[in-house]
mmCIF file of C-alpha atoms in Angstrom:
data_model
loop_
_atom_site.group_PDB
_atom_site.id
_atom_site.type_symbol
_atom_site.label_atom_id
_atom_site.label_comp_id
_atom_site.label_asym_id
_atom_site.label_seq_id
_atom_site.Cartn_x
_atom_site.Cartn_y
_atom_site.Cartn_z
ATOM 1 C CA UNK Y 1 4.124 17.719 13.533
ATOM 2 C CA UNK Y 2 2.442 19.127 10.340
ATOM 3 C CA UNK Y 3 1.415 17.170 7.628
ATOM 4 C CA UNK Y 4 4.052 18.473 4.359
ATOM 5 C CA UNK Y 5 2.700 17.387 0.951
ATOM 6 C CA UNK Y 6 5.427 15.955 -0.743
ATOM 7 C CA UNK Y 7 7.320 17.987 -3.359
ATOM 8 C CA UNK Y 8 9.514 16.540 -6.080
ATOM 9 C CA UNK Y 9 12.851 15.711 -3.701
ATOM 10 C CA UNK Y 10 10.540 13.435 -1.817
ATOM 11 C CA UNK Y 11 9.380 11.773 -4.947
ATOM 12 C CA UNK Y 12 12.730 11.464 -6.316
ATOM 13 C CA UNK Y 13 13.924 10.069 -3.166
ATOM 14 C CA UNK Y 14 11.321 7.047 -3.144
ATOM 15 C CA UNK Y 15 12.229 6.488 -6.453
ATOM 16 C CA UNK Y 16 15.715 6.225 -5.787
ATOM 17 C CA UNK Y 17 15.340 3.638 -3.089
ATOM 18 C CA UNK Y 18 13.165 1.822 -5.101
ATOM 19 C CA UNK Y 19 15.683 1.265 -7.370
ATOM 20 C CA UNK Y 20 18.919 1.352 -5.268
ATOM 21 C CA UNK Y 21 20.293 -2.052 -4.129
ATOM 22 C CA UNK Y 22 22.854 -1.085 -1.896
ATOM 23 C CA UNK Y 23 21.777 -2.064 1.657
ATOM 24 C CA UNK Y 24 19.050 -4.217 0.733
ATOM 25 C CA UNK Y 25 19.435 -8.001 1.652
ATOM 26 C CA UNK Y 26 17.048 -9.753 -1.007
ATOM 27 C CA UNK Y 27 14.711 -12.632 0.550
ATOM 28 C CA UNK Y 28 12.902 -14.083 -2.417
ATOM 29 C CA UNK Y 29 13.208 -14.467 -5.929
ATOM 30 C CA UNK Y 30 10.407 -16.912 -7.677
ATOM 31 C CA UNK Y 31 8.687 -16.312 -10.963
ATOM 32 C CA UNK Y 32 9.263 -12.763 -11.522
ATOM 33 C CA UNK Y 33 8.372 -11.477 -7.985
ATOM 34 C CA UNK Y 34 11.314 -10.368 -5.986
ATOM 35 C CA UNK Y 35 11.469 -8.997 -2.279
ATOM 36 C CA UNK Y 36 13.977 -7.476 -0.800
ATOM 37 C CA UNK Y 37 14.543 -6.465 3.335
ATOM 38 C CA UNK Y 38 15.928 -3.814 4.875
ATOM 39 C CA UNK Y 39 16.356 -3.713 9.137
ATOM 40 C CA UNK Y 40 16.112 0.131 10.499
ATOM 41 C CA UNK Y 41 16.176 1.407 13.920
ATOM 42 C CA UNK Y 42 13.821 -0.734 15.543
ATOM 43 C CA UNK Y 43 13.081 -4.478 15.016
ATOM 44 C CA UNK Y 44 9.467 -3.979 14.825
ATOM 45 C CA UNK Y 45 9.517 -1.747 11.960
ATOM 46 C CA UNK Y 46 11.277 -3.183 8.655
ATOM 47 C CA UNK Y 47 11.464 -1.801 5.501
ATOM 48 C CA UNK Y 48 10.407 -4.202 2.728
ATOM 49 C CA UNK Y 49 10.585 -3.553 -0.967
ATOM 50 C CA UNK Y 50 9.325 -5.910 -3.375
ATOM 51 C CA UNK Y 51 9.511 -5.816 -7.418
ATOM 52 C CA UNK Y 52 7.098 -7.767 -10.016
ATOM 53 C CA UNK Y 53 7.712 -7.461 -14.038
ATOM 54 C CA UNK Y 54 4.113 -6.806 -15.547
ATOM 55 C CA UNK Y 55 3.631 -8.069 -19.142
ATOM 56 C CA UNK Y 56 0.656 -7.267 -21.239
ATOM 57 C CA UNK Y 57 -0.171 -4.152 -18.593
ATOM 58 C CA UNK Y 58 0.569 -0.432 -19.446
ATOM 59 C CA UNK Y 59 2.195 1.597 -16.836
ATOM 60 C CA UNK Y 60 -0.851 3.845 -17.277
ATOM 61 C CA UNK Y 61 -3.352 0.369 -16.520
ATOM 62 C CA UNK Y 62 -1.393 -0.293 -13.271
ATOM 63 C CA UNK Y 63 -1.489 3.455 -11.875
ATOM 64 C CA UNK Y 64 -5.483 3.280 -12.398
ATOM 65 C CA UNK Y 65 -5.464 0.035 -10.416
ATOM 66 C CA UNK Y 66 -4.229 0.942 -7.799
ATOM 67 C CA UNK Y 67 -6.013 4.281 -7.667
ATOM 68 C CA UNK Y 68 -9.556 3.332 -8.541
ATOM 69 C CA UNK Y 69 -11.358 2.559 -4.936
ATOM 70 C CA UNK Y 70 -13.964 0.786 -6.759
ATOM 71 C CA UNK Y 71 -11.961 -1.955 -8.260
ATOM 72 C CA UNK Y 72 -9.856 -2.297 -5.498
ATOM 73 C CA UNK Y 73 -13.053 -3.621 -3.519
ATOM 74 C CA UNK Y 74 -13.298 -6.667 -6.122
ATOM 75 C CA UNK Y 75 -9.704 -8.055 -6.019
ATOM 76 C CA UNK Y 76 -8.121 -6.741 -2.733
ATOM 77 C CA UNK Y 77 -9.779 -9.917 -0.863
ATOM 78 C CA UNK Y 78 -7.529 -8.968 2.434
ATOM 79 C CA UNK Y 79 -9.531 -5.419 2.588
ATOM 80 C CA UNK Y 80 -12.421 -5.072 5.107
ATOM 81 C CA UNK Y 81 -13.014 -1.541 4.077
ATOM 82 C CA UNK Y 82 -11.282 1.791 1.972
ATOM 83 C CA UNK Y 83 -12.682 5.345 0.956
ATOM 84 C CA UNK Y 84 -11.428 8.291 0.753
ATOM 85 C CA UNK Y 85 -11.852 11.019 3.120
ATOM 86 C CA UNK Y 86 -11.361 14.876 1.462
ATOM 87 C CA UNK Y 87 -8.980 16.244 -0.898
ATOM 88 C CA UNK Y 88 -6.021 18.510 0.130
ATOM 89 C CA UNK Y 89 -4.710 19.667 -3.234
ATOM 90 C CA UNK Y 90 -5.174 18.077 -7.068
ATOM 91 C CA UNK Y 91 -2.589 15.256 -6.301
ATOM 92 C CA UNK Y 92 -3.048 14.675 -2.694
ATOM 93 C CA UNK Y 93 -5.766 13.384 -0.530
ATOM 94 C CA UNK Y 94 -6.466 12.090 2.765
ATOM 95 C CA UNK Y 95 -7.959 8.519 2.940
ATOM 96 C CA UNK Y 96 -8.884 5.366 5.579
ATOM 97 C CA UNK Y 97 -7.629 1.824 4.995
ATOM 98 C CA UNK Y 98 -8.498 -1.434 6.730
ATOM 99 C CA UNK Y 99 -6.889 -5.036 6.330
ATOM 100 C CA UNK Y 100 -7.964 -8.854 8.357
ATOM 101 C CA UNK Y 101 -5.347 -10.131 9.936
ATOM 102 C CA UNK Y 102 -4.995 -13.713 10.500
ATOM 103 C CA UNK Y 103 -6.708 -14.846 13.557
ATOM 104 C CA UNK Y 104 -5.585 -14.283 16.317
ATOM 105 C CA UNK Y 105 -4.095 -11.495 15.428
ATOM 106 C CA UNK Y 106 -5.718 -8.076 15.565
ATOM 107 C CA UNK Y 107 -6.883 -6.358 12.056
ATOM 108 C CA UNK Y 108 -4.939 -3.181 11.352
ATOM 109 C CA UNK Y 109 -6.098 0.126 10.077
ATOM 110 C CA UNK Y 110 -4.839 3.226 8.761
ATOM 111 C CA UNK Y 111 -5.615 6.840 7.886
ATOM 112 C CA UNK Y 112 -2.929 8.719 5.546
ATOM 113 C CA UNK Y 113 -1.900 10.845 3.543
ATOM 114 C CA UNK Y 114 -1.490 10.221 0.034
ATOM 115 C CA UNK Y 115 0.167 11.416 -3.119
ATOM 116 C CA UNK Y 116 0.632 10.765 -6.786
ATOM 117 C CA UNK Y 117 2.527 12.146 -9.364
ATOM 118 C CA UNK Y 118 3.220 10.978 -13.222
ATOM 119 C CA UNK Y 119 7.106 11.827 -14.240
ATOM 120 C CA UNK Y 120 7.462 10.969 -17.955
ATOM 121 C CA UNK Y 121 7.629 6.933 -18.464
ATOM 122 C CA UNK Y 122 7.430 6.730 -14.326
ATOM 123 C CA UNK Y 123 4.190 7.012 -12.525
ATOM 124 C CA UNK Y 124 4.602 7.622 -8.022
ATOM 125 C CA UNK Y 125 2.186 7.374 -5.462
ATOM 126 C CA UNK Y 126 3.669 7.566 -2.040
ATOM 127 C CA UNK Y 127 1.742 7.826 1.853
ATOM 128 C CA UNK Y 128 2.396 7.895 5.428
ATOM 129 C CA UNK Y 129 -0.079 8.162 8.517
ATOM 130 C CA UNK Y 130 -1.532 11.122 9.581
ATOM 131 C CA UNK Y 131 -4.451 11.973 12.418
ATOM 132 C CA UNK Y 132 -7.361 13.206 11.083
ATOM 133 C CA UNK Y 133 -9.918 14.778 14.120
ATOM 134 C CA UNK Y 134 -12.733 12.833 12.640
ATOM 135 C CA UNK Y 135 -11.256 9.130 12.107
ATOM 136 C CA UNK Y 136 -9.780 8.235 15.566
ATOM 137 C CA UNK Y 137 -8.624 4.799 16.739
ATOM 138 C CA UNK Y 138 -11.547 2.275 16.713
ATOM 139 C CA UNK Y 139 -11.690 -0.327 19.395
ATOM 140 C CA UNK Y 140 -11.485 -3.424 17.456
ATOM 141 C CA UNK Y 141 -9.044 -2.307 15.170
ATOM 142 C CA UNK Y 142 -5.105 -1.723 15.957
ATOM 143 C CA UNK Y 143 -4.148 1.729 14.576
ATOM 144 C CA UNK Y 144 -1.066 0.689 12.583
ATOM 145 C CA UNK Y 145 1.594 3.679 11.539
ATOM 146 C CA UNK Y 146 3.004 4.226 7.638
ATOM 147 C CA UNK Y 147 6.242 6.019 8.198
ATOM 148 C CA UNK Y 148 6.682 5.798 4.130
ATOM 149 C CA UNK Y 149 4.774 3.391 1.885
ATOM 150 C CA UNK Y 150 4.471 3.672 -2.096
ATOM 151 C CA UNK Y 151 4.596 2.254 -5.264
ATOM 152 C CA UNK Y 152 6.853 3.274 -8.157
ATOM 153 C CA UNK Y 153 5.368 2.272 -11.611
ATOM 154 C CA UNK Y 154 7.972 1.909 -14.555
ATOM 155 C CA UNK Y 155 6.854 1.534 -18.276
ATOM 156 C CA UNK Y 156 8.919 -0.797 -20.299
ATOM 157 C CA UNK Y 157 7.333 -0.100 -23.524
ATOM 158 C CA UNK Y 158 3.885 0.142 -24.722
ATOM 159 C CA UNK Y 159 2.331 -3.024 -23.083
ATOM 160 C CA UNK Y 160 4.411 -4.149 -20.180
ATOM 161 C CA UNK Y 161 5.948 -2.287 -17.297
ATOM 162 C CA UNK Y 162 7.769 -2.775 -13.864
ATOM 163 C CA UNK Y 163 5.751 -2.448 -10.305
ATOM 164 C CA UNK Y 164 8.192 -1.709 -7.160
ATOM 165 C CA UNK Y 165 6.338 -1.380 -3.808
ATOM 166 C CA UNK Y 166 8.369 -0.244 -1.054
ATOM 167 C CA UNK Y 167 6.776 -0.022 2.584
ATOM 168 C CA UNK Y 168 7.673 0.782 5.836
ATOM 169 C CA UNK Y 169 5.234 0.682 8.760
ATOM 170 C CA UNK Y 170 4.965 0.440 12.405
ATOM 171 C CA UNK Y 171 2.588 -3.067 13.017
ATOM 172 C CA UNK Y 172 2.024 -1.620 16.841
ATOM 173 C CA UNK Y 173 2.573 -4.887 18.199
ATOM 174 C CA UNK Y 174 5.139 -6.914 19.146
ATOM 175 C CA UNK Y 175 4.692 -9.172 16.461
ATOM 176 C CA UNK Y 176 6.791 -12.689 16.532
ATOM 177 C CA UNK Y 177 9.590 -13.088 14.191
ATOM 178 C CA UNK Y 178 7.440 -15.755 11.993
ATOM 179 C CA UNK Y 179 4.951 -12.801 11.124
ATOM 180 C CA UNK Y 180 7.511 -11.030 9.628
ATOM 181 C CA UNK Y 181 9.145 -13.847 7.694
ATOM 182 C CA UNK Y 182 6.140 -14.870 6.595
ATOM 183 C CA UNK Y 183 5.448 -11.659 4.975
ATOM 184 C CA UNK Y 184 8.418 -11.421 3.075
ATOM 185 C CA UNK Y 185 7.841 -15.238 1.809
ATOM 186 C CA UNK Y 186 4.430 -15.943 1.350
ATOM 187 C CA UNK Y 187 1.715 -12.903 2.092
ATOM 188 C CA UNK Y 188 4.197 -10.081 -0.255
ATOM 189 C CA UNK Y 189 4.526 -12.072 -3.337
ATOM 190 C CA UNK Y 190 0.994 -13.442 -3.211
ATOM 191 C CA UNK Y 191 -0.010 -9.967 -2.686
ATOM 192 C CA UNK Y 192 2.223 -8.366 -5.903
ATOM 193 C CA UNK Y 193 0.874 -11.292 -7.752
ATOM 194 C CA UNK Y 194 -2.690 -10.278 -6.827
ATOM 195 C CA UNK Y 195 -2.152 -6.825 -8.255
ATOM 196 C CA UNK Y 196 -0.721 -7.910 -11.777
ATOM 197 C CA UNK Y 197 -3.968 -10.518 -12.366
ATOM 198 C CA UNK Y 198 -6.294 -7.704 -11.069
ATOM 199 C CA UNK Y 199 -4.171 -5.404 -13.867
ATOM 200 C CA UNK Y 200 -5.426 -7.862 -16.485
ATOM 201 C CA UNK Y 201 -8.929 -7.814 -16.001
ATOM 202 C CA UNK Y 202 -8.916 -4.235 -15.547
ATOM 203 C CA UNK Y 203 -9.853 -2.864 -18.824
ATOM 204 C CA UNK Y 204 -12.535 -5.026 -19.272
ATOM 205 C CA UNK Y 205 -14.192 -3.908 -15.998
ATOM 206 C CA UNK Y 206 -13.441 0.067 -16.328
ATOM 207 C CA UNK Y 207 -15.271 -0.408 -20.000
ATOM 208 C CA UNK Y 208 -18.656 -1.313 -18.198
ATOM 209 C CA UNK Y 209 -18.286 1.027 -15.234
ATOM 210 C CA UNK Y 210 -17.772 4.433 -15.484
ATOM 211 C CA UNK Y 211 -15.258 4.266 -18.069
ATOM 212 C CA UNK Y 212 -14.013 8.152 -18.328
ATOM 213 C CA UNK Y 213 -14.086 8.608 -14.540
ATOM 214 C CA UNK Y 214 -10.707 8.943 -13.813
ATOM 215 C CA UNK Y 215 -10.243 11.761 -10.741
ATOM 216 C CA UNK Y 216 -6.589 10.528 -10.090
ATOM 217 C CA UNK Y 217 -6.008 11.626 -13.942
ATOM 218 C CA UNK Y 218 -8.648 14.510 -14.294
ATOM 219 C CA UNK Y 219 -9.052 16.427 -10.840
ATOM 220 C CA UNK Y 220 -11.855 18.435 -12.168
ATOM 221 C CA UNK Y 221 -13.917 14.598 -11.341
ATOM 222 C CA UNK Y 222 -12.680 14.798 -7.979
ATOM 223 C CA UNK Y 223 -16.425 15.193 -5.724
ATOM 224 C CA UNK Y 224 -14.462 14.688 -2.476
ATOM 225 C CA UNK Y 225 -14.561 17.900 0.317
ATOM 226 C CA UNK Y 226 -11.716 20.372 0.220
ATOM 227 C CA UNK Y 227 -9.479 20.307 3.356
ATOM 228 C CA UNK Y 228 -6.408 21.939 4.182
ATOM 229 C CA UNK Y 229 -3.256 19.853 5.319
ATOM 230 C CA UNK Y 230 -3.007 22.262 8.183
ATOM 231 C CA UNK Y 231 -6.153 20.591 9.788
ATOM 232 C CA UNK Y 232 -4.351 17.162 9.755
ATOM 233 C CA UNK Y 233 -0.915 16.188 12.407
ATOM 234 C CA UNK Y 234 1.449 13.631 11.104
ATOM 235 C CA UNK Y 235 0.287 10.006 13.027
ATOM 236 C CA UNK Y 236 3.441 9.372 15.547
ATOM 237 C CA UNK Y 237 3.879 5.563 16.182
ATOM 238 C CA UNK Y 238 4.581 6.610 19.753
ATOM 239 C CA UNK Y 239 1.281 8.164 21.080
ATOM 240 C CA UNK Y 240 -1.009 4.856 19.895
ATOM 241 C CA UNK Y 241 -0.953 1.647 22.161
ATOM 242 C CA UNK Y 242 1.070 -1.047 22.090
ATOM 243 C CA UNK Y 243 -0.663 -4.845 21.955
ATOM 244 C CA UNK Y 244 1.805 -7.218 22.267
ATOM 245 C CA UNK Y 245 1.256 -10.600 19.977
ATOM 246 C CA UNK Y 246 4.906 -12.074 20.423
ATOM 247 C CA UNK Y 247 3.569 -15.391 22.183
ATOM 248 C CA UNK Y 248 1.772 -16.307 19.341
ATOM 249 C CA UNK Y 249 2.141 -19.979 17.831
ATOM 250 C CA UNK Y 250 2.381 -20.009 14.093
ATOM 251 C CA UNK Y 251 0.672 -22.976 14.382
ATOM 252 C CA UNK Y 252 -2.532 -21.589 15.898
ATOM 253 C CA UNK Y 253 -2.971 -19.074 13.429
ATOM 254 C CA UNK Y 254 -5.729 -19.331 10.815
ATOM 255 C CA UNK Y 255 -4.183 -18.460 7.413
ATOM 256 C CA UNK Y 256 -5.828 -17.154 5.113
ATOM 257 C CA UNK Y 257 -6.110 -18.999 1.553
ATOM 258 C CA UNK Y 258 -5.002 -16.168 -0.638
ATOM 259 C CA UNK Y 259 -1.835 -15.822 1.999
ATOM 260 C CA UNK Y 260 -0.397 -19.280 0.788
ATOM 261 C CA UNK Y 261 2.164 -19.677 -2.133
ATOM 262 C CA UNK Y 262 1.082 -21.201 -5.286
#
């Protein structure tokens, strides 16, 4: 399948599931982090939406969070590695993402396709998986699928705003029901948590490095290699292996410290 970079009716479609509550079944709502489930097709591969209320943050602080690659190394402490890989037009790139799992479980990776778009008060940025010739499976990594994953940024005045994250991906594993609970309870909110405390520290870093370097904003920074979309497929869940980690205990798992609820 070829890769299609998304237009506006695919923005405006995240957005309105981000917002919509009709068919959502909501799993957790503690101190202004809320996540919401969603059951698809398939068992394996859940949508999960999740909501946190960011004061003292500007819409405009939380979209260069969670653009800027270089602050994303200092506070995303479940990464084990992130660049980006070429440009395909001045809001879309291509770009390689890998997250530790808790052992026993296999680490995940990714290669996709993302985009971004500011709509008045509202700021997108959507993905999904796509093969890129260069960046095949590794073998001690499982190559994990993003049929849709995004986050929808609202401002709710000058110095406080609203972050939705919405995701949908294919684990490639059989993954026991625990995992996925577990997500939804503990690793999610931690996670949205994570985001808003890296949000307020954020200014102060971008002052001391490279404080006008914004390519996400001005695409006349961007240094990445041009490449068209027609070079890249769209990643199909169905053509990467299957591992299955169904037998595993809860109890034998090593969780992380940032996973747990405080």
């Amino acid at each position: 399948m070829p890769v299609q970079i998304p237009d506006d009716a695919d923005f405006a479609s995240f957005k309105e599931q981000c917002e919509s509550e009709e068919g959502w079944i909501q799993r957790y709502n503690k101190a202004g982090v809320s996540v919401w489930c969603r059951d698809e097709e398939t068992k394996t591969v859940q949508k999960l939406k999740m909501s946190i209320v960011c004061k003292d943050v500007s819409a405009e602080t939380l979209y260069d969070v969670l653009h800027d690659t270089s602050y994303r190394k200092k506070w995303d402490t479940n990464m084990i590695d992130t660049f980006d890989i070429a440009r395909l037009t001045v809001n879309a790139d291509v770009g390689y993402y890998s997250w530790k799992c808790p052992s026993p479980l296999k680490n995940r990776d990714f290669v996709t396709m993302r985009s971004w778009l500011p709509l008045g008060n509202d700021y997108l940025i959507i993905n999904y998986s796509v093969k890129h010739p260069q960046y095949p499976p590794k073998k001690d990594y499982v190559r994990a699928v993003s049929l849709l994953t995004g986050y929808l940024i609202q401002s709710n005045g000058a110095n406080c705003c609203t972050l939705y994250y919405l995701t949908q991906v294919d684990p490639k594993g059989s993954l026991p029901k625990w995992v996925v609970n577990r997500v939804s309870q503990f690793v999610g909110p931690k996670a949205m948590r994570k985001i808003y405390k890296a949000c307020l520290k954020y200014p102060e870093w971008k002052r001391k490095h490279d404080p006008n370097l914004k390519p996400w904003m001005f695409p006349e920074q961007n240094t990445l290699p041009c490449m068209s979309a027609s070079e890249l497929t769209v990643q199909r869940a169905d053509s990467l292996e299957n591992i299955d980690e169904s037998g595993l205990n809860e109890d034998k798992i090593q969780h992380h410290s940032e996973d747990e609820e405080t």
